[in-house]
Amino acid sequence: MNILLVEDDAPLARGLQRALRHEGFSVNHVDCGREAINSVASTLPDMVILDLGLPDMDGMAVLKQLRNNGHKLPVLILTAREGLNDTVTALDGGADDYLSKPFEMDELLARLRVLTRRLGTSQSSRIAQGAVTLDTASHAVCVGDSDVSCSRREYMLLKALMENTGRIQTREALESKLYGWGEEVASNTIEVHISHLRKKLPAGFIQTVRGVGYTINSDASNNSKTTKQKSPH
Ligand code: CA
């Protein structure tokens, strides 16, 4: 799940990025409205967190521009402004939700989970495929009745694959879901995570599509032969 964070308050933006990444989101951050519009046009995120008070333009104008450009992605507004009028204006302007500053991180994460569920890819917080179940609220991964311990990146990778069961995910697409801009990604990073995940999942669950990427094999998932191995994380 890729979030574009539009926030000009540098310390707040850093804190948000850290918390969101810890929750398993990949985050790209920009600090002005013009960059936000360009960024959505070049790399469509799954969601936008949009501050209203930006240095170059009003957040509401950014939202209007995004909607005018035909982008229907969920937008959560952050506002320092008090009062019902601004809230109504934001929601009428196409925002999906809003939070008034200051807010608790837990509250933001709860709102994002609601928006995530609204995104057709995951109608509930549980994604099940054969013996494998992934809970996007608790970040738990189970094979049958057993909990499987996954690192944060392994979890994000498995989620990206399971949200697209039956569709091939290219290595580039997976990298962009796991890492934000400017993060160093070694050329074999995805392969390494996949190899770790395979040791924890039913044999044949993740299939390699040679030269292209990976996909979940929905037929192999009832195979209960798993290698029990604790993650070092
Ligand atoms: Ca601001």
PDB file of C-alpha atoms and ligand atoms in Angstrom:
ATOM      1  CA  MET A   1       0.000   0.000   0.000  1.00  0.00           C
ATOM      2  CA  ASN A   2       1.653   3.201  -1.195  1.00  0.00           C
ATOM      3  CA  ILE A   3       0.790   6.507   0.485  1.00  0.00           C
ATOM      4  CA  LEU A   4       1.673   9.965  -0.777  1.00  0.00           C
ATOM      5  CA  LEU A   5       2.165  12.248   2.225  1.00  0.00           C
ATOM      6  CA  VAL A   6       1.755  15.965   1.444  1.00  0.00           C
ATOM      7  CA  GLU A   7       2.935  17.894   4.496  1.00  0.00           C
ATOM      8  CA  ASP A   8       5.218  20.937   4.806  1.00  0.00           C
ATOM      9  CA  ASP A   9       5.830  20.621   8.553  1.00  0.00           C
ATOM     10  CA  ALA A  10       9.152  18.738   8.404  1.00  0.00           C
ATOM     11  CA  PRO A  11       9.204  17.238  11.931  1.00  0.00           C
ATOM     12  CA  LEU A  12       5.569  16.112  11.618  1.00  0.00           C
ATOM     13  CA  ALA A  13       6.257  14.653   8.172  1.00  0.00           C
ATOM     14  CA  ARG A  14       9.262  12.708   9.487  1.00  0.00           C
ATOM     15  CA  GLY A  15       7.248  11.324  12.401  1.00  0.00           C
ATOM     16  CA  LEU A  16       4.367  10.347  10.128  1.00  0.00           C
ATOM     17  CA  GLN A  17       6.671   8.641   7.646  1.00  0.00           C
ATOM     18  CA  ARG A  18       8.310   6.629  10.390  1.00  0.00           C
ATOM     19  CA  ALA A  19       4.979   5.547  11.893  1.00  0.00           C
ATOM     20  CA  LEU A  20       3.402   4.707   8.546  1.00  0.00           C
ATOM     21  CA  ARG A  21       6.402   2.670   7.393  1.00  0.00           C
ATOM     22  CA  HIS A  22       6.357   0.842  10.693  1.00  0.00           C
ATOM     23  CA  GLU A  23       2.719  -0.036   9.961  1.00  0.00           C
ATOM     24  CA  GLY A  24       3.761  -1.564   6.650  1.00  0.00           C
ATOM     25  CA  PHE A  25       2.872   1.289   4.301  1.00  0.00           C
ATOM     26  CA  SER A  26       5.363   2.545   1.768  1.00  0.00           C
ATOM     27  CA  VAL A  27       5.453   6.341   1.899  1.00  0.00           C
ATOM     28  CA  ASN A  28       6.511   9.037  -0.519  1.00  0.00           C
ATOM     29  CA  HIS A  29       6.676  12.527   0.920  1.00  0.00           C
ATOM     30  CA  VAL A  30       6.347  15.918  -0.784  1.00  0.00           C
ATOM     31  CA  ASP A  31       6.053  19.288   0.936  1.00  0.00           C
ATOM     32  CA  CYS A  32       4.086  21.430  -1.509  1.00  0.00           C
ATOM     33  CA  GLY A  33       0.935  21.269  -3.603  1.00  0.00           C
ATOM     34  CA  ARG A  34       2.529  21.480  -7.036  1.00  0.00           C
ATOM     35  CA  GLU A  35       4.797  18.517  -6.272  1.00  0.00           C
ATOM     36  CA  ALA A  36       1.820  16.576  -4.950  1.00  0.00           C
ATOM     37  CA  ILE A  37      -0.098  16.996  -8.209  1.00  0.00           C
ATOM     38  CA  ASN A  38       2.973  16.087 -10.297  1.00  0.00           C
ATOM     39  CA  SER A  39       3.697  13.110  -8.095  1.00  0.00           C
ATOM     40  CA  VAL A  40       0.184  11.649  -8.404  1.00  0.00           C
ATOM     41  CA  ALA A  41       0.342  12.181 -12.173  1.00  0.00           C
ATOM     42  CA  SER A  42       3.663  10.310 -12.479  1.00  0.00           C
ATOM     43  CA  THR A  43       3.272   7.557  -9.850  1.00  0.00           C
ATOM     44  CA  LEU A  44      -0.288   6.895  -8.742  1.00  0.00           C
ATOM     45  CA  PRO A  45      -0.328   6.143  -5.002  1.00  0.00           C
ATOM     46  CA  ASP A  46      -3.035   4.063  -3.312  1.00  0.00           C
ATOM     47  CA  MET A  47      -3.937   6.919  -0.965  1.00  0.00           C
ATOM     48  CA  VAL A  48      -3.054  10.540  -0.226  1.00  0.00           C
ATOM     49  CA  ILE A  49      -2.659  12.210   3.170  1.00  0.00           C
ATOM     50  CA  LEU A  50      -3.010  15.905   2.417  1.00  0.00           C
ATOM     51  CA  ASP A  51      -2.235  18.852   4.678  1.00  0.00           C
ATOM     52  CA  LEU A  52      -4.460  21.877   3.953  1.00  0.00           C
ATOM     53  CA  GLY A  53      -1.942  24.591   4.808  1.00  0.00           C
ATOM     54  CA  LEU A  54       0.769  24.252   2.157  1.00  0.00           C
ATOM     55  CA  PRO A  55       3.359  26.915   1.216  1.00  0.00           C
ATOM     56  CA  ASP A  56       2.484  27.239  -2.489  1.00  0.00           C
ATOM     57  CA  MET A  57      -1.226  26.516  -2.646  1.00  0.00           C
ATOM     58  CA  ASP A  58      -4.199  25.564  -0.501  1.00  0.00           C
ATOM     59  CA  GLY A  59      -4.674  21.844   0.099  1.00  0.00           C
ATOM     60  CA  MET A  60      -8.281  22.163  -1.050  1.00  0.00           C
ATOM     61  CA  ALA A  61      -7.018  23.441  -4.434  1.00  0.00           C
ATOM     62  CA  VAL A  62      -4.715  20.406  -4.637  1.00  0.00           C
ATOM     63  CA  LEU A  63      -7.660  18.104  -3.913  1.00  0.00           C
ATOM     64  CA  LYS A  64      -9.795  19.874  -6.509  1.00  0.00           C
ATOM     65  CA  GLN A  65      -7.041  19.518  -9.098  1.00  0.00           C
ATOM     66  CA  LEU A  66      -6.632  15.793  -8.342  1.00  0.00           C
ATOM     67  CA  ARG A  67     -10.369  15.195  -8.709  1.00  0.00           C
ATOM     68  CA  ASN A  68     -10.480  17.314 -11.897  1.00  0.00           C
ATOM     69  CA  ASN A  69      -7.666  15.152 -13.278  1.00  0.00           C
ATOM     70  CA  GLY A  70      -9.945  12.150 -12.754  1.00  0.00           C
ATOM     71  CA  HIS A  71      -8.129  10.652  -9.753  1.00  0.00           C
ATOM     72  CA  LYS A  72     -10.589   8.836  -7.509  1.00  0.00           C
ATOM     73  CA  LEU A  73      -8.034   7.633  -4.957  1.00  0.00           C
ATOM     74  CA  PRO A  74      -8.843   8.070  -1.239  1.00  0.00           C
ATOM     75  CA  VAL A  75      -7.677  11.388   0.205  1.00  0.00           C
ATOM     76  CA  LEU A  76      -7.445  12.013   3.933  1.00  0.00           C
ATOM     77  CA  ILE A  77      -7.193  15.697   4.845  1.00  0.00           C
ATOM     78  CA  LEU A  78      -5.090  16.979   7.741  1.00  0.00           C
ATOM     79  CA  THR A  79      -6.306  20.315   8.968  1.00  0.00           C
ATOM     80  CA  ALA A  80      -5.243  22.710  11.682  1.00  0.00           C
ATOM     81  CA  ARG A  81      -8.457  24.603  11.075  1.00  0.00           C
ATOM     82  CA  GLU A  82     -11.242  24.289  13.555  1.00  0.00           C
ATOM     83  CA  GLY A  83     -14.880  24.291  12.758  1.00  0.00           C
ATOM     84  CA  LEU A  84     -17.573  22.441  10.975  1.00  0.00           C
ATOM     85  CA  ASN A  85     -17.485  24.646   7.864  1.00  0.00           C
ATOM     86  CA  ASP A  86     -13.987  23.583   6.864  1.00  0.00           C
ATOM     87  CA  THR A  87     -14.848  19.958   7.441  1.00  0.00           C
ATOM     88  CA  VAL A  88     -17.955  20.203   5.295  1.00  0.00           C
ATOM     89  CA  THR A  89     -16.002  22.084   2.614  1.00  0.00           C
ATOM     90  CA  ALA A  90     -13.308  19.389   2.618  1.00  0.00           C
ATOM     91  CA  LEU A  91     -15.780  16.524   2.353  1.00  0.00           C
ATOM     92  CA  ASP A  92     -17.812  18.343  -0.306  1.00  0.00           C
ATOM     93  CA  GLY A  93     -14.549  18.989  -2.144  1.00  0.00           C
ATOM     94  CA  GLY A  94     -13.950  15.273  -2.510  1.00  0.00           C
ATOM     95  CA  ALA A  95     -12.015  14.348   0.638  1.00  0.00           C
ATOM     96  CA  ASP A  96     -12.775  10.875   1.968  1.00  0.00           C
ATOM     97  CA  ASP A  97     -11.975  11.691   5.565  1.00  0.00           C
ATOM     98  CA  TYR A  98     -10.262  14.342   7.674  1.00  0.00           C
ATOM     99  CA  LEU A  99      -8.324  14.688  10.908  1.00  0.00           C
ATOM    100  CA  SER A 100      -7.835  17.872  12.910  1.00  0.00           C
ATOM    101  CA  LYS A 101      -4.339  18.633  14.182  1.00  0.00           C
ATOM    102  CA  PRO A 102      -3.114  17.690  16.667  1.00  0.00           C
ATOM    103  CA  PHE A 103      -4.168  14.075  16.313  1.00  0.00           C
ATOM    104  CA  GLU A 104      -3.148  10.760  17.826  1.00  0.00           C
ATOM    105  CA  MET A 105      -1.189   8.441  15.535  1.00  0.00           C
ATOM    106  CA  ASP A 106      -3.502   5.567  16.477  1.00  0.00           C
ATOM    107  CA  GLU A 107      -6.452   7.601  15.257  1.00  0.00           C
ATOM    108  CA  LEU A 108      -4.746   8.266  11.920  1.00  0.00           C
ATOM    109  CA  LEU A 109      -3.891   4.576  11.516  1.00  0.00           C
ATOM    110  CA  ALA A 110      -7.476   3.563  12.309  1.00  0.00           C
ATOM    111  CA  ARG A 111      -8.804   5.993   9.669  1.00  0.00           C
ATOM    112  CA  LEU A 112      -6.307   4.682   7.114  1.00  0.00           C
ATOM    113  CA  ARG A 113      -7.444   1.107   7.770  1.00  0.00           C
ATOM    114  CA  VAL A 114     -11.011   2.155   7.011  1.00  0.00           C
ATOM    115  CA  LEU A 115      -9.873   3.797   3.755  1.00  0.00           C
ATOM    116  CA  THR A 116      -7.787   0.723   2.902  1.00  0.00           C
ATOM    117  CA  ARG A 117     -10.819  -1.504   3.322  1.00  0.00           C
ATOM    118  CA  ARG A 118     -12.793   0.757   1.001  1.00  0.00           C
ATOM    119  CA  LEU A 119     -10.217   0.240  -1.736  1.00  0.00           C
ATOM    120  CA  GLY A 120     -11.789  -2.741  -3.535  1.00  0.00           C
ATOM    121  CA  THR A 121      -8.566  -4.768  -3.148  1.00  0.00           C
ATOM    122  CA  SER A 122      -9.388  -5.680   0.445  1.00  0.00           C
ATOM    123  CA  GLN A 123     -13.022  -5.435   1.430  1.00  0.00           C
ATOM    124  CA  SER A 124     -12.321  -6.819   4.892  1.00  0.00           C
ATOM    125  CA  SER A 125      -9.178  -6.783   6.993  1.00  0.00           C
ATOM    126  CA  ARG A 126      -8.624 -10.487   6.242  1.00  0.00           C
ATOM    127  CA  ILE A 127      -7.287 -11.817   2.956  1.00  0.00           C
ATOM    128  CA  ALA A 128      -7.492 -15.611   2.751  1.00  0.00           C
ATOM    129  CA  GLN A 129      -6.071 -17.788   0.034  1.00  0.00           C
ATOM    130  CA  GLY A 130      -6.172 -21.519   0.645  1.00  0.00           C
ATOM    131  CA  ALA A 131      -4.397 -22.276   3.914  1.00  0.00           C
ATOM    132  CA  VAL A 132      -2.833 -18.814   4.141  1.00  0.00           C
ATOM    133  CA  THR A 133      -4.606 -15.942   5.910  1.00  0.00           C
ATOM    134  CA  LEU A 134      -3.322 -12.413   6.254  1.00  0.00           C
ATOM    135  CA  ASP A 135      -4.942  -9.876   8.578  1.00  0.00           C
ATOM    136  CA  THR A 136      -4.251  -6.299   7.513  1.00  0.00           C
ATOM    137  CA  ALA A 137      -5.441  -4.880  10.851  1.00  0.00           C
ATOM    138  CA  SER A 138      -3.223  -6.986  13.112  1.00  0.00           C
ATOM    139  CA  HIS A 139      -0.529  -7.805  10.490  1.00  0.00           C
ATOM    140  CA  ALA A 140      -0.871 -11.459  11.468  1.00  0.00           C
ATOM    141  CA  VAL A 141      -0.053 -14.159   8.936  1.00  0.00           C
ATOM    142  CA  CYS A 142      -1.393 -17.680   9.525  1.00  0.00           C
ATOM    143  CA  VAL A 143      -0.877 -20.948   7.707  1.00  0.00           C
ATOM    144  CA  GLY A 144      -3.740 -23.170   8.783  1.00  0.00           C
ATOM    145  CA  ASP A 145      -4.005 -22.598  12.528  1.00  0.00           C
ATOM    146  CA  SER A 146      -0.354 -21.678  13.000  1.00  0.00           C
ATOM    147  CA  ASP A 147       0.913 -18.124  13.280  1.00  0.00           C
ATOM    148  CA  VAL A 148       3.803 -17.344  10.977  1.00  0.00           C
ATOM    149  CA  SER A 149       6.323 -14.713  11.994  1.00  0.00           C
ATOM    150  CA  CYS A 150       7.196 -12.354   9.144  1.00  0.00           C
ATOM    151  CA  SER A 151       9.444  -9.312   8.959  1.00  0.00           C
ATOM    152  CA  ARG A 152       7.764  -6.050   7.943  1.00  0.00           C
ATOM    153  CA  ARG A 153       8.963  -6.270   4.328  1.00  0.00           C
ATOM    154  CA  GLU A 154       7.998  -9.927   4.068  1.00  0.00           C
ATOM    155  CA  TYR A 155       4.522  -9.034   5.302  1.00  0.00           C
ATOM    156  CA  MET A 156       4.217  -6.162   2.790  1.00  0.00           C
ATOM    157  CA  LEU A 157       5.410  -8.397  -0.016  1.00  0.00           C
ATOM    158  CA  LEU A 158       2.985 -11.201   0.855  1.00  0.00           C
ATOM    159  CA  LYS A 159       0.149  -8.682   1.146  1.00  0.00           C
ATOM    160  CA  ALA A 160       0.933  -7.199  -2.279  1.00  0.00           C
ATOM    161  CA  LEU A 161       0.910 -10.693  -3.789  1.00  0.00           C
ATOM    162  CA  MET A 162      -2.234 -11.895  -1.992  1.00  0.00           C
ATOM    163  CA  GLU A 163      -4.175  -8.743  -2.884  1.00  0.00           C
ATOM    164  CA  ASN A 164      -3.493  -9.685  -6.487  1.00  0.00           C
ATOM    165  CA  THR A 165      -3.896 -13.460  -6.393  1.00  0.00           C
ATOM    166  CA  GLY A 166      -3.925 -14.855  -9.907  1.00  0.00           C
ATOM    167  CA  ARG A 167      -2.244 -11.747 -11.325  1.00  0.00           C
ATOM    168  CA  ILE A 168       1.481 -11.578 -11.930  1.00  0.00           C
ATOM    169  CA  GLN A 169       3.326  -8.911  -9.975  1.00  0.00           C
ATOM    170  CA  THR A 170       6.519  -7.712 -11.612  1.00  0.00           C
ATOM    171  CA  ARG A 171       9.637  -7.239  -9.528  1.00  0.00           C
ATOM    172  CA  GLU A 172       9.512  -3.502 -10.260  1.00  0.00           C
ATOM    173  CA  ALA A 173       5.886  -3.250  -9.087  1.00  0.00           C
ATOM    174  CA  LEU A 174       6.742  -5.108  -5.875  1.00  0.00           C
ATOM    175  CA  GLU A 175       9.800  -2.908  -5.245  1.00  0.00           C
ATOM    176  CA  SER A 176       7.675   0.216  -5.614  1.00  0.00           C
ATOM    177  CA  LYS A 177       5.195  -1.156  -3.070  1.00  0.00           C
ATOM    178  CA  LEU A 178       7.892  -2.020  -0.540  1.00  0.00           C
ATOM    179  CA  TYR A 179      10.193   0.950  -0.844  1.00  0.00           C
ATOM    180  CA  GLY A 180       9.705   4.702  -1.100  1.00  0.00           C
ATOM    181  CA  TRP A 181      11.689   7.096  -3.232  1.00  0.00           C
ATOM    182  CA  GLY A 182      15.325   7.464  -2.418  1.00  0.00           C
ATOM    183  CA  GLU A 183      15.491   4.183  -0.504  1.00  0.00           C
ATOM    184  CA  GLU A 184      18.375   1.995  -1.619  1.00  0.00           C
ATOM    185  CA  VAL A 185      17.102  -1.278  -3.084  1.00  0.00           C
ATOM    186  CA  ALA A 186      19.626  -3.987  -3.924  1.00  0.00           C
ATOM    187  CA  SER A 187      18.918  -5.753  -7.224  1.00  0.00           C
ATOM    188  CA  ASN A 188      18.170  -9.082  -5.528  1.00  0.00           C
ATOM    189  CA  THR A 189      16.142  -7.665  -2.609  1.00  0.00           C
ATOM    190  CA  ILE A 190      12.774  -9.022  -3.735  1.00  0.00           C
ATOM    191  CA  GLU A 191      14.267 -12.479  -4.443  1.00  0.00           C
ATOM    192  CA  VAL A 192      15.745 -12.591  -0.936  1.00  0.00           C
ATOM    193  CA  HIS A 193      12.415 -11.686   0.704  1.00  0.00           C
ATOM    194  CA  ILE A 194      10.582 -14.207  -1.495  1.00  0.00           C
ATOM    195  CA  SER A 195      13.028 -16.921  -0.566  1.00  0.00           C
ATOM    196  CA  HIS A 196      12.489 -16.221   3.159  1.00  0.00           C
ATOM    197  CA  LEU A 197       8.714 -16.180   2.711  1.00  0.00           C
ATOM    198  CA  ARG A 198       8.709 -19.485   0.835  1.00  0.00           C
ATOM    199  CA  LYS A 199      10.257 -21.242   3.815  1.00  0.00           C
ATOM    200  CA  LYS A 200       7.252 -20.182   5.895  1.00  0.00           C
ATOM    201  CA  LEU A 201       4.440 -20.846   3.419  1.00  0.00           C
ATOM    202  CA  PRO A 202       2.956 -23.948   1.790  1.00  0.00           C
ATOM    203  CA  ALA A 203       5.137 -25.361  -0.984  1.00  0.00           C
ATOM    204  CA  GLY A 204       4.318 -23.803  -4.358  1.00  0.00           C
ATOM    205  CA  PHE A 205       2.217 -20.980  -2.851  1.00  0.00           C
ATOM    206  CA  ILE A 206       4.407 -18.266  -4.381  1.00  0.00           C
ATOM    207  CA  GLN A 207       5.240 -19.070  -7.980  1.00  0.00           C
ATOM    208  CA  THR A 208       8.057 -17.533  -9.990  1.00  0.00           C
ATOM    209  CA  VAL A 209       7.126 -16.345 -13.458  1.00  0.00           C
ATOM    210  CA  ARG A 210      10.529 -16.540 -15.057  1.00  0.00           C
ATOM    211  CA  GLY A 211      11.883 -13.198 -16.194  1.00  0.00           C
ATOM    212  CA  VAL A 212       8.695 -11.375 -15.177  1.00  0.00           C
ATOM    213  CA  GLY A 213       7.884 -11.620 -11.495  1.00  0.00           C
ATOM    214  CA  TYR A 214       5.787 -13.565  -9.025  1.00  0.00           C
ATOM    215  CA  THR A 215       2.236 -14.713  -8.484  1.00  0.00           C
ATOM    216  CA  ILE A 216       0.222 -16.599  -5.887  1.00  0.00           C
ATOM    217  CA  ASN A 217      -0.734 -20.064  -7.058  1.00  0.00           C
ATOM    218  CA  SER A 218      -4.246 -20.438  -5.715  1.00  0.00           C
ATOM    219  CA  ASP A 219      -4.255 -24.198  -6.416  1.00  0.00           C
ATOM    220  CA  ALA A 220      -1.155 -24.971  -4.378  1.00  0.00           C
ATOM    221  CA  SER A 221      -2.362 -23.259  -1.262  1.00  0.00           C
ATOM    222  CA  ASN A 222      -4.140 -26.219   0.311  1.00  0.00           C
ATOM    223  CA  ASN A 223      -0.884 -28.098   0.453  1.00  0.00           C
ATOM    224  CA  SER A 224      -0.232 -28.241   4.181  1.00  0.00           C
ATOM    225  CA  LYS A 225       3.421 -29.247   3.838  1.00  0.00           C
ATOM    226  CA  THR A 226       5.184 -26.287   5.367  1.00  0.00           C
ATOM    227  CA  THR A 227       8.650 -25.803   6.663  1.00  0.00           C
ATOM    228  CA  LYS A 228       8.392 -24.478  10.171  1.00  0.00           C
ATOM    229  CA  GLN A 229      10.989 -21.822  10.643  1.00  0.00           C
ATOM    230  CA  LYS A 230      11.099 -18.871  12.982  1.00  0.00           C
ATOM    231  CA  SER A 231      11.893 -15.524  11.472  1.00  0.00           C
ATOM    232  CA  PRO A 232      14.983 -13.872  12.927  1.00  0.00           C
ATOM    233  CA  HIS A 233      12.996 -10.605  13.203  1.00  0.00           C
TER     234      HIS A 233
HETATM  235 CA    CA B   1       1.063  23.021   6.884  1.00  0.00          CA
END
